Every structure is written in structure tokens, then in C-alpha cells.
Short mmCIF file of C-alpha atoms in Angstrom, two decimals:
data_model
loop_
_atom_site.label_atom_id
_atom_site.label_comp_id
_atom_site.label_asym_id
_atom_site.label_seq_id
_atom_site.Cartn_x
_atom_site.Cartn_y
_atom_site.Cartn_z
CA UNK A 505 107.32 79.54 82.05
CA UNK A 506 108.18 80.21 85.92
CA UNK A 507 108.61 77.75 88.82
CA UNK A 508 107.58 79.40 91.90
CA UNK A 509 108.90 78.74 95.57
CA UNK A 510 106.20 80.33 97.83
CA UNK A 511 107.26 80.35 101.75
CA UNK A 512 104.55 81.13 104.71
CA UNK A 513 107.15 82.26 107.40
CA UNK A 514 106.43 81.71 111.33
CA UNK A 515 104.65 84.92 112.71
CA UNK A 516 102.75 85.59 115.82
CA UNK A 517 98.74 85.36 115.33
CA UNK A 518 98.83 89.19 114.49
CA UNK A 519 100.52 88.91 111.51
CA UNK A 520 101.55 86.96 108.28
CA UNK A 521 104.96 86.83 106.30
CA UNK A 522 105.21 85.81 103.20
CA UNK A 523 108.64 84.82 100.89
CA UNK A 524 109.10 83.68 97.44
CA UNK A 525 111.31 82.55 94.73
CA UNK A 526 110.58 83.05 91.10
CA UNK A 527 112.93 80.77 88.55
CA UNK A 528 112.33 80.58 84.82
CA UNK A 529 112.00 77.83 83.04
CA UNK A 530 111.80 79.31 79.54
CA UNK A 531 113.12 82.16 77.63
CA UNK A 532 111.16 85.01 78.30
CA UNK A 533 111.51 88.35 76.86
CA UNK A 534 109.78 91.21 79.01
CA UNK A 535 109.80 92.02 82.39
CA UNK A 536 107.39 90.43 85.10
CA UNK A 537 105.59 91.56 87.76
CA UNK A 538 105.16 89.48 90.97
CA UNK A 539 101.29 89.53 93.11
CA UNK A 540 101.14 88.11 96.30
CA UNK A 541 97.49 87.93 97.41
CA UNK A 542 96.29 86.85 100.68
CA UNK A 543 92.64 85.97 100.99
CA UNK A 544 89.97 84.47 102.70
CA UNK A 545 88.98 81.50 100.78
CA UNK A 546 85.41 80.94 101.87
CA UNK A 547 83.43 83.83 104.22
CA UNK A 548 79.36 83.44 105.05
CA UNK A 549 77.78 86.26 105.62
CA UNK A 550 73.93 85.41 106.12
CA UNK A 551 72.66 83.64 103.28
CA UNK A 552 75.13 84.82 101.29
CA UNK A 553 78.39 82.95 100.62
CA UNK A 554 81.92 85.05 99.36
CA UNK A 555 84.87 82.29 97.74
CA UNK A 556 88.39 83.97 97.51
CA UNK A 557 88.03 87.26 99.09
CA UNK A 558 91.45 89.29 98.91
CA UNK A 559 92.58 90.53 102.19
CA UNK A 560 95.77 92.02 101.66
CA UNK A 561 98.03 92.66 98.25
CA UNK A 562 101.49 92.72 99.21
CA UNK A 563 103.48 94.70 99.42
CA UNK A 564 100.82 96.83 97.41
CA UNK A 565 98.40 96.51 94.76
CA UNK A 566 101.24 97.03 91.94
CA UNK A 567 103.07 94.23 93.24
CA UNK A 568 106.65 93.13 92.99
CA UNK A 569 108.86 94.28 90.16
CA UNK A 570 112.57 94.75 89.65
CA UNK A 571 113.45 97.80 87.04
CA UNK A 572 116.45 95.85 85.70
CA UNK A 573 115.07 92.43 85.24
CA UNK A 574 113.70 92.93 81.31
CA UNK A 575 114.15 89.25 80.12
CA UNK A 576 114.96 86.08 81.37
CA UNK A 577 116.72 82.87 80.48
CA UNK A 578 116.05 79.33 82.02
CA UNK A 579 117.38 79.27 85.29
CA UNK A 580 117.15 83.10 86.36
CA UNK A 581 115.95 83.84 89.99
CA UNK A 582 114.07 86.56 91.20
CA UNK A 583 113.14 86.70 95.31
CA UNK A 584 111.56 88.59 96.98
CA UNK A 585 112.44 90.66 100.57
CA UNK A 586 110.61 89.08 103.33
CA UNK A 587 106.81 90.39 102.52
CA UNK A 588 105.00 91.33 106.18
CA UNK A 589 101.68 91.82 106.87
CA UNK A 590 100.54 93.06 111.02
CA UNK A 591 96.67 92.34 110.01
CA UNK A 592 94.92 95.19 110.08
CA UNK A 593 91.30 94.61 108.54
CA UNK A 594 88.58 92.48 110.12
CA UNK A 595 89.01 88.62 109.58
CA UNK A 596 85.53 87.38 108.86
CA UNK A 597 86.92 83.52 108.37
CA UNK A 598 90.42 83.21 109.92
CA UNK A 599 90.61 79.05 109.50
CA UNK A 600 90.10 80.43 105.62
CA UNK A 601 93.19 82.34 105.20
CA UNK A 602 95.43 81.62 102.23
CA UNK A 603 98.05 83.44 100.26
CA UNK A 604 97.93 83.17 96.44
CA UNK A 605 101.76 84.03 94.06
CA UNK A 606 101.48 84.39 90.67
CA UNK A 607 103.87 85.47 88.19
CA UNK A 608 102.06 88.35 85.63
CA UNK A 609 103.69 89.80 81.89
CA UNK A 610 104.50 93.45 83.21
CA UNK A 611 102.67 95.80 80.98
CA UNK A 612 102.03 99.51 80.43
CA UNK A 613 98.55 99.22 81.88
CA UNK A 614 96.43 99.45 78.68
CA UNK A 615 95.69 95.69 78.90
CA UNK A 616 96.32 92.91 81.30
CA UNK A 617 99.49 91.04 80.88
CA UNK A 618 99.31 87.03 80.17
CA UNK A 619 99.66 85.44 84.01
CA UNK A 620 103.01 82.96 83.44
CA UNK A 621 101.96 80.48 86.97
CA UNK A 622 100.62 80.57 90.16
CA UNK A 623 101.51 79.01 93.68
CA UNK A 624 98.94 78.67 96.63
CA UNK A 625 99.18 77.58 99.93
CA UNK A 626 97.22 77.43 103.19
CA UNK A 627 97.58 79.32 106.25
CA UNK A 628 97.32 76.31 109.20
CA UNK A 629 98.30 78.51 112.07
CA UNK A 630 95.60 80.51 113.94
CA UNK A 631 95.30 83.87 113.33
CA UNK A 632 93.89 86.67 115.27
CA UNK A 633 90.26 88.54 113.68
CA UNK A 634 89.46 92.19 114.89
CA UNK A 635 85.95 91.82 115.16
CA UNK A 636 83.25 93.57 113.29
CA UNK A 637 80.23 94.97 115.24
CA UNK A 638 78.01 96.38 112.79
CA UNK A 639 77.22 98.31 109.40
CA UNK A 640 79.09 101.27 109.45
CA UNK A 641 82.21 99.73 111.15
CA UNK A 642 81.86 97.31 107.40
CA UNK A 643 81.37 99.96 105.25
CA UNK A 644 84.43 101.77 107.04
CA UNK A 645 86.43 98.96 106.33
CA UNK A 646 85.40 98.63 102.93
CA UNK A 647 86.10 102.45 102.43
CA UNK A 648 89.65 102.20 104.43
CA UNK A 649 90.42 98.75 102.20
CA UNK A 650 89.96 100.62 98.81
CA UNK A 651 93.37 101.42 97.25
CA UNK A 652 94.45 103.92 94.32
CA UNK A 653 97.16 103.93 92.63
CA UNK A 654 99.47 105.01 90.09
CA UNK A 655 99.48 108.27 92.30
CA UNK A 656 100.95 110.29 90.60
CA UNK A 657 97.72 109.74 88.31
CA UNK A 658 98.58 110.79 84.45
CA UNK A 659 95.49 109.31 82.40
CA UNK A 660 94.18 106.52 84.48
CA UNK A 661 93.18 106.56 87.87
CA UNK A 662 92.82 102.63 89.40
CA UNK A 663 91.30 101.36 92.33
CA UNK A 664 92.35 98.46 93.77
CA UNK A 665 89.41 96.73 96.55
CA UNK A 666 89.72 92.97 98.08
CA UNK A 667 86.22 92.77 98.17
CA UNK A 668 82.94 93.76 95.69
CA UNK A 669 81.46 96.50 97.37
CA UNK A 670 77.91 96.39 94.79
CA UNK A 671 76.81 99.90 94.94
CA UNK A 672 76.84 100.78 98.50
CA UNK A 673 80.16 102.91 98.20
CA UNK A 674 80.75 105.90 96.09
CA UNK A 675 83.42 108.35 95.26
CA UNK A 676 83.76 112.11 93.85
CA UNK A 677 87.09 113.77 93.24
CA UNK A 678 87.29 117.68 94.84
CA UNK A 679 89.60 120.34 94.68
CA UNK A 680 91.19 122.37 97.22
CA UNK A 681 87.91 124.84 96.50
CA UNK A 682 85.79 122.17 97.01
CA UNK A 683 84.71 122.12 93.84
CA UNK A 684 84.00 118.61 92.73
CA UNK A 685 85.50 117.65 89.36
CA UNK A 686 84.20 113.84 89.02
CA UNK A 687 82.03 111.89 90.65
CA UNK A 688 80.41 108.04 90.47
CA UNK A 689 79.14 104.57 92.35
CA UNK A 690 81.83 102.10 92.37
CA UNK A 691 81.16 99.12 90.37
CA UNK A 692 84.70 96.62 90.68
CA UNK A 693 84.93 94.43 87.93
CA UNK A 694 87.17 91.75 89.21
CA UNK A 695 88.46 93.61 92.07
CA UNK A 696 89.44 96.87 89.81
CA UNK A 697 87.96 99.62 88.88
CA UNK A 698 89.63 102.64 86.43
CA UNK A 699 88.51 106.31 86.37
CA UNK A 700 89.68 108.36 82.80
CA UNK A 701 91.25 111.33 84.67
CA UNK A 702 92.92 113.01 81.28
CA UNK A 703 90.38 115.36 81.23
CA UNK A 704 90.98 116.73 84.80
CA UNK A 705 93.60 119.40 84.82
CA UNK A 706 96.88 119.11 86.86
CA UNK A 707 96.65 119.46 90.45
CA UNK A 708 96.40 118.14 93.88
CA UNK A 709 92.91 116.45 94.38
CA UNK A 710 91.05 114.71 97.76
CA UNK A 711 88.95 112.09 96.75
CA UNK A 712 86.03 111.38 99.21
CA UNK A 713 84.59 107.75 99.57
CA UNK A 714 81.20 108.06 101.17
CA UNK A 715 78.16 105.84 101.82
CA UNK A 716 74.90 107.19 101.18
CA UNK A 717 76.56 110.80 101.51
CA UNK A 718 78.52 110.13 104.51
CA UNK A 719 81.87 110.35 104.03
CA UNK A 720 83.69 107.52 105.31
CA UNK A 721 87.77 108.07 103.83
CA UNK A 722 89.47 110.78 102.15
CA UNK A 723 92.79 109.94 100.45
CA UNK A 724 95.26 112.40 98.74
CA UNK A 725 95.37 112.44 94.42
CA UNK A 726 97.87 113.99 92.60
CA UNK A 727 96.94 114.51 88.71
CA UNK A 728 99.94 114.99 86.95
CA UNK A 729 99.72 114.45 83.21
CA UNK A 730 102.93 113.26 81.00
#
């Protein structure tokens, strides 16, 4: 339904910009959300071997969406700003670096909307890795690389990681007491992961990612619901 004109912009080895143009080819009648993924498309760790792992949503796990764009007839454009990345996470394979578009039916969040197309193209310039030095400074990352969002939280509370994190990382939601309200092992199911939070009254929560009871991150929750 969508033609998509994805643009890797000249950056300094630090960093990767992204730009795209989204033009319908069909009639469609509901709004769209835009991804833009970047990822590592092969990383060997040991014996083990990772294919695709996301680095980086941009600008954010929700994507790119435009409140007044509801339909489209063939020929309509949507672009996006110029998307920027200054890389911030460890780069386990930086001659693997790609960046992934694709073009997703915008939904309320109860289900996954049908994907419309997809664009992909390589990153050939070198990029700079951070390097990673042991355990902890991984599980750190993976902690740090964990996003949640809507926040504001009404029912749902989703998590957002670039990489499977098995059961090594887990999460509890506290109040401002202390008290803990919800806990659990994260266990991604295609990168996402959803917490029912309409039981949890209103309120301003930290939730604590730890590794074997070591806190690693604490982020901010607000539960507010509708």
C-alpha cells in the first residue's frame, strides 16, 4: 500500500541519521504509524549466534505518527524530521549495522496493526563500538536499553527491549513507601513485553530492574487510569 524512500544521512562514526519518505499507493483508511529500527544484523557471542538484534528505535519505541494524517489517497506523502541517533549502547558487530522502515496500521494497542511495507538498507560506513568489558557492564546495558512506555500508564504497561534478555533480568513496581505492588522475570516475546497495571491504583510508581537482586535501573511510572 506504501512506497517507502529510506535515506542513511552522512554522520561522523559516533552517530547515525536516518530520513524517510512514506507515499501511498492505495486508498487507505486509518492512520499509520512509522518504525525505524536500527539493528545489528548478525552478533556472535561464544557459541551462540544473535540475527537482527535492535539497537535503537527511533525516535522511540512508539514510533512516528502524525495526529492529523487519518486516511490516505494514492499519492499522499508523509516524511519524517531528520531522525538522529549519537550511539550510546555497546556495538557488539559494527560492520552489522542496518536500519529497518516499515510502515504499521496505527491501532489502539489491543492488537497489532497489519505492517503495510518495509525498506532496509545497510550501514557501509564505519562506526564507532563502546566496548563491553564484562557481565555486569551487559546486564547494565540490558537494564539501561529496556524502555516503557505509554507513561502515563492507564491499563497496560509495555516494555520495549532490542534484545531477549531470557530470565536474567527482573522487575517489581514500588511505591513511594516502598511497598512493592507487582513484581516478575521478564520474558520478551518478540522484543515486547506487557504488564496489566488496571489493578494498581493511581499514583507515581519507581520500577526497579535488577539482576539476581541487584538493582541495576530505576525509571519513573506514572499510573493514571482513564
Amino acid at each position: 500500500q506504501f512506497d517507502i524512500d529510506l535515506q542513511l544521512l552522512p554522520t561522523s562514526e559516533d552517530s547515525i541519521s536516518v530520513r524517510w519518505t512514506v507515499t501511498a499507493k492505495e486508498t487507505v483508511n486509518n492512520p499509520i504509524v512509522v518504525h525505524t529500527i536500527v539493528i545489528e544484523e548478525q552478533v556472535v557471542a561464544g557459541s551462540a549466534t544473535a540475527y537482527n538484534v535492535v539497537k535503537k528505535m527511533l525516535p522511540n519505541a512508539a514510533g512516528s505518527s502524525r495526529q492529523d494524517l487519518v486516511s490516505f489517497n494514492p499519492g499522499d506523502v508523509y516524511s519524517s524530521a531528520r531522525l538522529d541517533w549519537a550511539i550510546d549502547v555497546p556495538l557488539y558487530a559494527p560492520d552489522q549495522l542496518a536500519v529497518i522502515v516499515f510502515v504499521q496500521e496505527k491501532t489502539t494497542g489491543n492488537k497489532a496493526g497489519e505492517v503495510y511495507q518495509a525498506a532496509y538498507a545497510k550501514i557501509t560506513d564505519n562506526k564507532k563500538s563502546p566496548i563491553v568489558t564484562g557481565l555486569d557492564e551487559v546486564l547494565n546495558y540490558l537494564a539501561e536499553s529496556i524502555e516503557v512506555y505509554p507513561n502515563p500508564v492507564a491499563n497496560d504497561m509495555y516494555f520495549a527491549a532490542p534484545h531477549d534478555t531470557g530470565d536474567m533480568l527482573n522487575w517489581k513496581l514500588v511505591d513511594q513507601r516502598g511497598i512493592t505492588l507487582a513484581a516478575d522475570t521478564f520474558r520478551f516475546v518478540n522484543g515486547e513485553y506487557v504488564v496489566d497495571t488496571s489493578e494498581i491504583p493511581n499514583g507515581i510508581y519507581y520500577l526497579i530492574i535488577s539482576a539476581k537482586d541487584q538493582p541495576l535501573t530505576y525509571k519513573k511510572v506514572i499510573i493514571m487510569h482513564r
